[in-house]
Coordinates of N, CA, C and O in Angstrom, one line a residue:
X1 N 0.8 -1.2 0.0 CA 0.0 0.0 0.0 C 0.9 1.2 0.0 O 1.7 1.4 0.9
X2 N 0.8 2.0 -0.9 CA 1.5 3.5 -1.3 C 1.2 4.1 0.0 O 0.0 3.9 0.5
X3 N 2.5 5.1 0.7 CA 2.2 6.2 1.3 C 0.7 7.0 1.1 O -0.1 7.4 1.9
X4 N 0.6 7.0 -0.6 CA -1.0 8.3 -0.8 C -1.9 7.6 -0.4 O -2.7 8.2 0.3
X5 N -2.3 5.9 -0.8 CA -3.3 5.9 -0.3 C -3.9 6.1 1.6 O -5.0 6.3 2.1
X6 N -2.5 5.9 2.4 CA -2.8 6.3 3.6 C -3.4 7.8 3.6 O -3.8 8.1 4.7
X7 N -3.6 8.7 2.9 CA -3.9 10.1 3.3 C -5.2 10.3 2.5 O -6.0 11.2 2.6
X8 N -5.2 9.0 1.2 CA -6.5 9.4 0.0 C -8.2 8.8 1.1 O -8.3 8.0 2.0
X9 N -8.9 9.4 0.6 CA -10.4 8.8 1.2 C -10.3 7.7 0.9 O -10.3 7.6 -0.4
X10 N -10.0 6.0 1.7 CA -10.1 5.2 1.1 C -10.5 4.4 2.3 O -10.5 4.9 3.4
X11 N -10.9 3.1 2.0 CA -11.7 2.6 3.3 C -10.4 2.1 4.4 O -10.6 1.8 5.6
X12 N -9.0 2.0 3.6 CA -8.4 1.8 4.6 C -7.9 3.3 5.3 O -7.7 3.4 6.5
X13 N -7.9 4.0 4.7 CA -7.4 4.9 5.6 C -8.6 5.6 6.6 O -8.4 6.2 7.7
X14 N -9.7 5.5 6.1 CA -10.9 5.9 7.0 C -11.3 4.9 8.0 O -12.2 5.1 8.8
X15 N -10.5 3.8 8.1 CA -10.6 2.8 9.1 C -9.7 3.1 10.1 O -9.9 3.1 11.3
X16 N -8.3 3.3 9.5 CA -7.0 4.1 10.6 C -7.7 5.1 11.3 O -7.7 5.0 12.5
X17 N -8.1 5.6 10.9 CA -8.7 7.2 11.0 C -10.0 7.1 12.3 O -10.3 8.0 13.1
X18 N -10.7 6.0 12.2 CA -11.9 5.7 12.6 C -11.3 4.8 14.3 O -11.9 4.9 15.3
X19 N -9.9 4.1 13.9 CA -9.7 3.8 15.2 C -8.4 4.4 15.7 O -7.8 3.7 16.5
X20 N -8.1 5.6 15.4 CA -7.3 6.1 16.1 C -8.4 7.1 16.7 O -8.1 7.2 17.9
X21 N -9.0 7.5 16.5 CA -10.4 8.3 17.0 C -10.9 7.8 18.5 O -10.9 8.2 19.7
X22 N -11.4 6.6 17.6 CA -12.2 5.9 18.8 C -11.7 5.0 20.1 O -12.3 4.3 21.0
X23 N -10.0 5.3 19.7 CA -8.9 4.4 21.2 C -8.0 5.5 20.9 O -7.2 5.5 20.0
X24 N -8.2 6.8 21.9 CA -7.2 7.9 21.9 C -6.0 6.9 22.4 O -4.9 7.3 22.0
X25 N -5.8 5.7 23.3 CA -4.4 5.3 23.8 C -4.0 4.8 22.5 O -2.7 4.7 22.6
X26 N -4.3 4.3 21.4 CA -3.8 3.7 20.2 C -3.2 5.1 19.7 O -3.7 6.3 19.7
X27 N -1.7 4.7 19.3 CA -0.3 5.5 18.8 C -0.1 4.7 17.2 O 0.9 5.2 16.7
X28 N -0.6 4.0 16.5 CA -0.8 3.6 15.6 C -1.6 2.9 15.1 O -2.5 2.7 15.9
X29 N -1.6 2.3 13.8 CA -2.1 0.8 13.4 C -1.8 0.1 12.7 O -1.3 0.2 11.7
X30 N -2.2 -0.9 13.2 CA -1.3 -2.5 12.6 C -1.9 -3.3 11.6 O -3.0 -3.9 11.5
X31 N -1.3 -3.1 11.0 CA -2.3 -4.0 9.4 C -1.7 -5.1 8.8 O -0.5 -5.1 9.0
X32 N -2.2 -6.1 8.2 CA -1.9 -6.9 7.5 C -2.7 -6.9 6.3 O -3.9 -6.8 6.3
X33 N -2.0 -7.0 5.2 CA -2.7 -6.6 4.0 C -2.4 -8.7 3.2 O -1.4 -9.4 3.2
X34 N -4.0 -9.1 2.7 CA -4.4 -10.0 2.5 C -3.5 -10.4 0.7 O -3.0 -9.6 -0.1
X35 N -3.6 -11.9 0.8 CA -3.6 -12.1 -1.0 C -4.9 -12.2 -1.8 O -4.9 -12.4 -3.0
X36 N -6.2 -11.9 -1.1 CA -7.2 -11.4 -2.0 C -7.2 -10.0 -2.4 O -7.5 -9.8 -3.6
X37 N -6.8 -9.0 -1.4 CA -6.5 -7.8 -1.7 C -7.3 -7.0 0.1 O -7.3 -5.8 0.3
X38 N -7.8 -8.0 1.0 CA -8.2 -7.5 2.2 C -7.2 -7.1 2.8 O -6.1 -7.3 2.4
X39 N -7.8 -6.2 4.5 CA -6.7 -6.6 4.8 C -7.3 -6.4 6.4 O -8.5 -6.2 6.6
X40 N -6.3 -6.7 7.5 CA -6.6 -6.8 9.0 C -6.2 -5.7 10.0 O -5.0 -5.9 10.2
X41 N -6.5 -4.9 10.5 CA -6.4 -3.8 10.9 C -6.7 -3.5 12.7 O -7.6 -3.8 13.4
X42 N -5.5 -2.8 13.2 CA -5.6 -3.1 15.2 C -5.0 -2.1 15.0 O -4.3 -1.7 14.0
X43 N -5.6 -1.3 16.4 CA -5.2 -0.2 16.8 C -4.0 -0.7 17.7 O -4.1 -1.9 18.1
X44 N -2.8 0.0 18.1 CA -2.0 -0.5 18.7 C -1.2 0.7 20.3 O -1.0 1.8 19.8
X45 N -1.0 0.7 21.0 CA -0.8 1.0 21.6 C 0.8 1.6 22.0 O 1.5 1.0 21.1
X46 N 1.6 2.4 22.7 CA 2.9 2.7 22.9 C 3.8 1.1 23.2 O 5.0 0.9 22.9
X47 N 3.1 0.6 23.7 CA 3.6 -0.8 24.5 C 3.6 -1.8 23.5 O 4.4 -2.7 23.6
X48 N 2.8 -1.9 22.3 CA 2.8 -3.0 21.0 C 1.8 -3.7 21.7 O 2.0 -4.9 21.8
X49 N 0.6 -3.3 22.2 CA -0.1 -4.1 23.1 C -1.3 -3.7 21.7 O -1.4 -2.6 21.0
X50 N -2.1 -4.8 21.6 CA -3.7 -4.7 20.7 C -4.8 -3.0 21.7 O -5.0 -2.7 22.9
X51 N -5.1 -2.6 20.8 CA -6.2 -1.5 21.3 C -7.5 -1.9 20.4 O -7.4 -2.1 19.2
X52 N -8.5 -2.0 20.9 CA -9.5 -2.5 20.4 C -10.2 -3.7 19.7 O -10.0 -4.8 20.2
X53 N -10.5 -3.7 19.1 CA -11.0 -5.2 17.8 C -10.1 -5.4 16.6 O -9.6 -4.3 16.4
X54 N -9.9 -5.9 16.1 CA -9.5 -6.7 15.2 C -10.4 -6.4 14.3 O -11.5 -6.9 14.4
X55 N -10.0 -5.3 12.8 CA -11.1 -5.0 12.0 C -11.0 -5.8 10.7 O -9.9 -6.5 10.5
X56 N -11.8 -5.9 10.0 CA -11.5 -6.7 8.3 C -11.8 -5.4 7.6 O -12.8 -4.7 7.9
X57 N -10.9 -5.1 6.7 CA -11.4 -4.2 4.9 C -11.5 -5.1 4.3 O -10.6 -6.0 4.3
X58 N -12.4 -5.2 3.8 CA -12.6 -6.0 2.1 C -12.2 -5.4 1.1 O -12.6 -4.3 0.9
X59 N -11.4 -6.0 0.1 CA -11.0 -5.6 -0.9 C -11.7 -5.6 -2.1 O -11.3 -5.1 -3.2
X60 N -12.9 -6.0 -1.9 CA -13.6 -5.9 -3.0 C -14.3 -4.6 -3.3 O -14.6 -4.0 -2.2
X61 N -14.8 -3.9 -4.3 CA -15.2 -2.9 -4.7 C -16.8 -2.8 -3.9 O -17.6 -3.7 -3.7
X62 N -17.0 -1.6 -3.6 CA -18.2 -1.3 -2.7 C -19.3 -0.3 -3.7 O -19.2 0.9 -4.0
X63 N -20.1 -1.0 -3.9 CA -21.1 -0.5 -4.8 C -22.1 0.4 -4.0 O -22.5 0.1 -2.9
X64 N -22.5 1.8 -4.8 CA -23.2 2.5 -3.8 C -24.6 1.4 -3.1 O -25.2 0.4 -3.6
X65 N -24.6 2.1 -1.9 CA -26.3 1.5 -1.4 C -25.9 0.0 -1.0 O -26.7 -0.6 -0.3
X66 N -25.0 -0.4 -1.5 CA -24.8 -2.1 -0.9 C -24.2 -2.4 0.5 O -23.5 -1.6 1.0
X67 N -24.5 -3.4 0.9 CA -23.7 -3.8 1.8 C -21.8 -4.2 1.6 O -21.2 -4.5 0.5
X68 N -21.5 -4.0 2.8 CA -20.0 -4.5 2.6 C -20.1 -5.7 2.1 O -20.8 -6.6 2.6
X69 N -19.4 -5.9 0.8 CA -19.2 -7.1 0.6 C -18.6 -8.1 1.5 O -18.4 -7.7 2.7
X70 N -18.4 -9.5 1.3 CA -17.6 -10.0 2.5 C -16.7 -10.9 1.0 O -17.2 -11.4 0.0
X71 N -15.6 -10.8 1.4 CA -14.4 -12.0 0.8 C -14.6 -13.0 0.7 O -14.8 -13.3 1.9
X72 N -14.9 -14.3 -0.2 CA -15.3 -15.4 0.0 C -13.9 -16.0 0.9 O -14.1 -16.4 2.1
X73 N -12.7 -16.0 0.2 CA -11.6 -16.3 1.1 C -11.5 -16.5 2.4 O -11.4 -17.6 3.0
X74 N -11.7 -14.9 3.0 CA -11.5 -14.7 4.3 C -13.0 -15.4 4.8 O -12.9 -16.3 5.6
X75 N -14.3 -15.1 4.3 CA -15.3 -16.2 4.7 C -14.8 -17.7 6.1 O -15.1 -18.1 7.2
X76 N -13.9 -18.1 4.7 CA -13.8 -19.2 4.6 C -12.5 -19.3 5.8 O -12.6 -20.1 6.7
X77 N -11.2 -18.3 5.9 CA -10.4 -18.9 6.8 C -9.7 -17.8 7.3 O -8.5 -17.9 7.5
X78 N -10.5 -16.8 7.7 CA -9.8 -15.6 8.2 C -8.9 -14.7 7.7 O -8.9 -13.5 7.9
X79 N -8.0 -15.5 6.7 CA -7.0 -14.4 6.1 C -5.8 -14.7 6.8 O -5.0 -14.0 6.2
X80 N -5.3 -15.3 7.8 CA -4.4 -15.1 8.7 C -2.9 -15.7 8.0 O -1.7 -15.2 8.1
X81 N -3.5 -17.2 7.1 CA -2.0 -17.3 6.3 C -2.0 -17.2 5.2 O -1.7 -18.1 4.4
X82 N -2.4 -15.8 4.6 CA -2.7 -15.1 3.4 C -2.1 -14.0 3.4 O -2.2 -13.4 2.3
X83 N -1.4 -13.4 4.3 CA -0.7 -12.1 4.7 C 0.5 -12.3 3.4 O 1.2 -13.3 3.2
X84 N 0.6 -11.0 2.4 CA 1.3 -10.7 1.4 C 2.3 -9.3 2.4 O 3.5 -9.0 2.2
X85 N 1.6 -9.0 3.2 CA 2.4 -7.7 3.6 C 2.0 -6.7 4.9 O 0.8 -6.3 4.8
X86 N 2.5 -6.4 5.8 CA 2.4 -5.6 7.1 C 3.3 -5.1 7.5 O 4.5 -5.2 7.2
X87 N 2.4 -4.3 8.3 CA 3.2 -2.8 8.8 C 2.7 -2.5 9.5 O 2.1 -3.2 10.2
X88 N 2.6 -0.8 9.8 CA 2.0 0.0 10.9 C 1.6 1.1 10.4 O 2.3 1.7 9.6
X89 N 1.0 1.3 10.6 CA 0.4 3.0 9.7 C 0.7 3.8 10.8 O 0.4 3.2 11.9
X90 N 1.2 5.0 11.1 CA 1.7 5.9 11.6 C 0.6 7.7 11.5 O 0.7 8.3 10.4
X91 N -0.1 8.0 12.4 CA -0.7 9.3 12.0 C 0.2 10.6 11.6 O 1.0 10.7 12.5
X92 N 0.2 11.3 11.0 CA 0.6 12.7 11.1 C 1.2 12.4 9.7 O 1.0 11.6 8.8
X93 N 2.4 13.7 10.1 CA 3.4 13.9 9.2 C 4.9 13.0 9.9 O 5.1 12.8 11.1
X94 N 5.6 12.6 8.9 CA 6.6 11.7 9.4 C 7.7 12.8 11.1 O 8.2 12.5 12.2
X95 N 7.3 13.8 10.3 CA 8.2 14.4 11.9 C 7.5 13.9 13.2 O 8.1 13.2 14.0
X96 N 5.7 14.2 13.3 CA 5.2 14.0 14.4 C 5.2 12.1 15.0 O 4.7 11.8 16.0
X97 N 5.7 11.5 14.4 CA 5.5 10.1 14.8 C 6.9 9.5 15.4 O 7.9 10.2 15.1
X98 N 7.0 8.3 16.3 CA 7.7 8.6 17.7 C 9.1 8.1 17.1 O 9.1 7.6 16.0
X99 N 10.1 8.3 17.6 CA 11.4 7.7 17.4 C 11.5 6.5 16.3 O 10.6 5.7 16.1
X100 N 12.7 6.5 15.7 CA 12.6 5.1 14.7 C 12.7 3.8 15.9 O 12.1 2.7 15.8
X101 N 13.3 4.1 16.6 CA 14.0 2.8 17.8 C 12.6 2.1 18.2 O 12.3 0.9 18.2
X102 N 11.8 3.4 18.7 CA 10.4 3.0 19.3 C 9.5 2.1 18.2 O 8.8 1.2 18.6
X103 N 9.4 2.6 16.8 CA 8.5 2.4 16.3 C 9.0 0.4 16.0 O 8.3 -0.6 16.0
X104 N 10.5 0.5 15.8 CA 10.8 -0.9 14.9 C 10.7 -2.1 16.1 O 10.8 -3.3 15.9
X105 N 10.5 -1.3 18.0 CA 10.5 -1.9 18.9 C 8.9 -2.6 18.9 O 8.7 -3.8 18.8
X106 N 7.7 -1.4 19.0 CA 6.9 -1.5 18.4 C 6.1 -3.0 17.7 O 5.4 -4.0 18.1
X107 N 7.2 -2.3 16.0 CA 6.7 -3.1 15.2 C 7.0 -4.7 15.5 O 6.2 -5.6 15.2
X108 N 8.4 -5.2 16.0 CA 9.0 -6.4 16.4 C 7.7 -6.9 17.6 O 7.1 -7.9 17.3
X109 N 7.4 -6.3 18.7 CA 6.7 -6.9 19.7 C 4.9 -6.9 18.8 O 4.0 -7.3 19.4
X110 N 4.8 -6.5 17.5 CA 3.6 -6.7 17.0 C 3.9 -8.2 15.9 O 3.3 -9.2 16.0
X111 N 5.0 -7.8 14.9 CA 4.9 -9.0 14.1 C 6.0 -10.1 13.7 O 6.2 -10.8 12.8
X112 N 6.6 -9.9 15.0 CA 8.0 -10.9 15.7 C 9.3 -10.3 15.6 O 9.3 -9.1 15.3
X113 N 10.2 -10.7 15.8 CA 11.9 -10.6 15.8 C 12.2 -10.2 14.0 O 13.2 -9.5 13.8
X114 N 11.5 -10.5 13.1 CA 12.2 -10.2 11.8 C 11.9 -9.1 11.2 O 12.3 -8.9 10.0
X115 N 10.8 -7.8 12.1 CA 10.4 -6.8 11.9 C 11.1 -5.7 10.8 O 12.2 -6.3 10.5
X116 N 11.1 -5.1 10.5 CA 12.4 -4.0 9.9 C 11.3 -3.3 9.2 O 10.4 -3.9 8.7
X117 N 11.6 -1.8 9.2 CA 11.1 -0.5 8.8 C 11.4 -0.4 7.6 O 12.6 -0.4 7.3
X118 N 10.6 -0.3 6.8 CA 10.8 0.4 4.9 C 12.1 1.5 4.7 O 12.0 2.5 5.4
X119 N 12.8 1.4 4.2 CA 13.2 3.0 4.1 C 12.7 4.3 3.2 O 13.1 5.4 3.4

């Protein structure tokens, strides 16, 4: 997922947006982006501790007036060993977000020992 789509109206970013809102202790969020094209989404805390629910995006296209679609995939097995890619979405602008040391501490206590930051 490109930098722009984090800032474009998109359902993942209005979901960042929706639970950074709604768990002011969440300092980021933690995503796992699906091989259907979904993806898994936690608010996360200073400590790399879970802040609220565990959300699903669907990747499929949302037609006005319809319901969320649901993934047949994920239907079927959650998505969990389907993960193509994760990270952390970070709010602001790159200045306002916390130290690199913190974030890759962070990200390691969210998606193990082999964590490592994009450059």
């Amino acid at each position: 997922m490109k930098k722009d789509n984090f800032n474009a109206n998109t359902p993942f970013s209005e979901t960042c947006r929706s639970i950074l809102a709604e768990h002011p202790v969440a300092i980021g969020v933690a995503y796992k982006v699906l091989d259907c094209g979904c993806a898994l989404l936690c608010g996360m805390s200073a400590g790399g501790d879970p802040v609220g629910p565990l959300q699903h995006i669907s990747g499929q296209a949302i037609k006005k007036r319809a319901r969320i679609p649901i993934c047949l995939k994920c239907r079927k097995d959650k998505g969990l060993d389907r993960v193509v890619w994760e990270g952390i979405y970070w709010p602001g602008s790159q200045q306002e977000w916390p130290e690199k040391d913190l974030r890759v501490s962070i990200g390691r206590k969210v998606f193990g020992s082999g964590y490592m930051e994009p450059e």
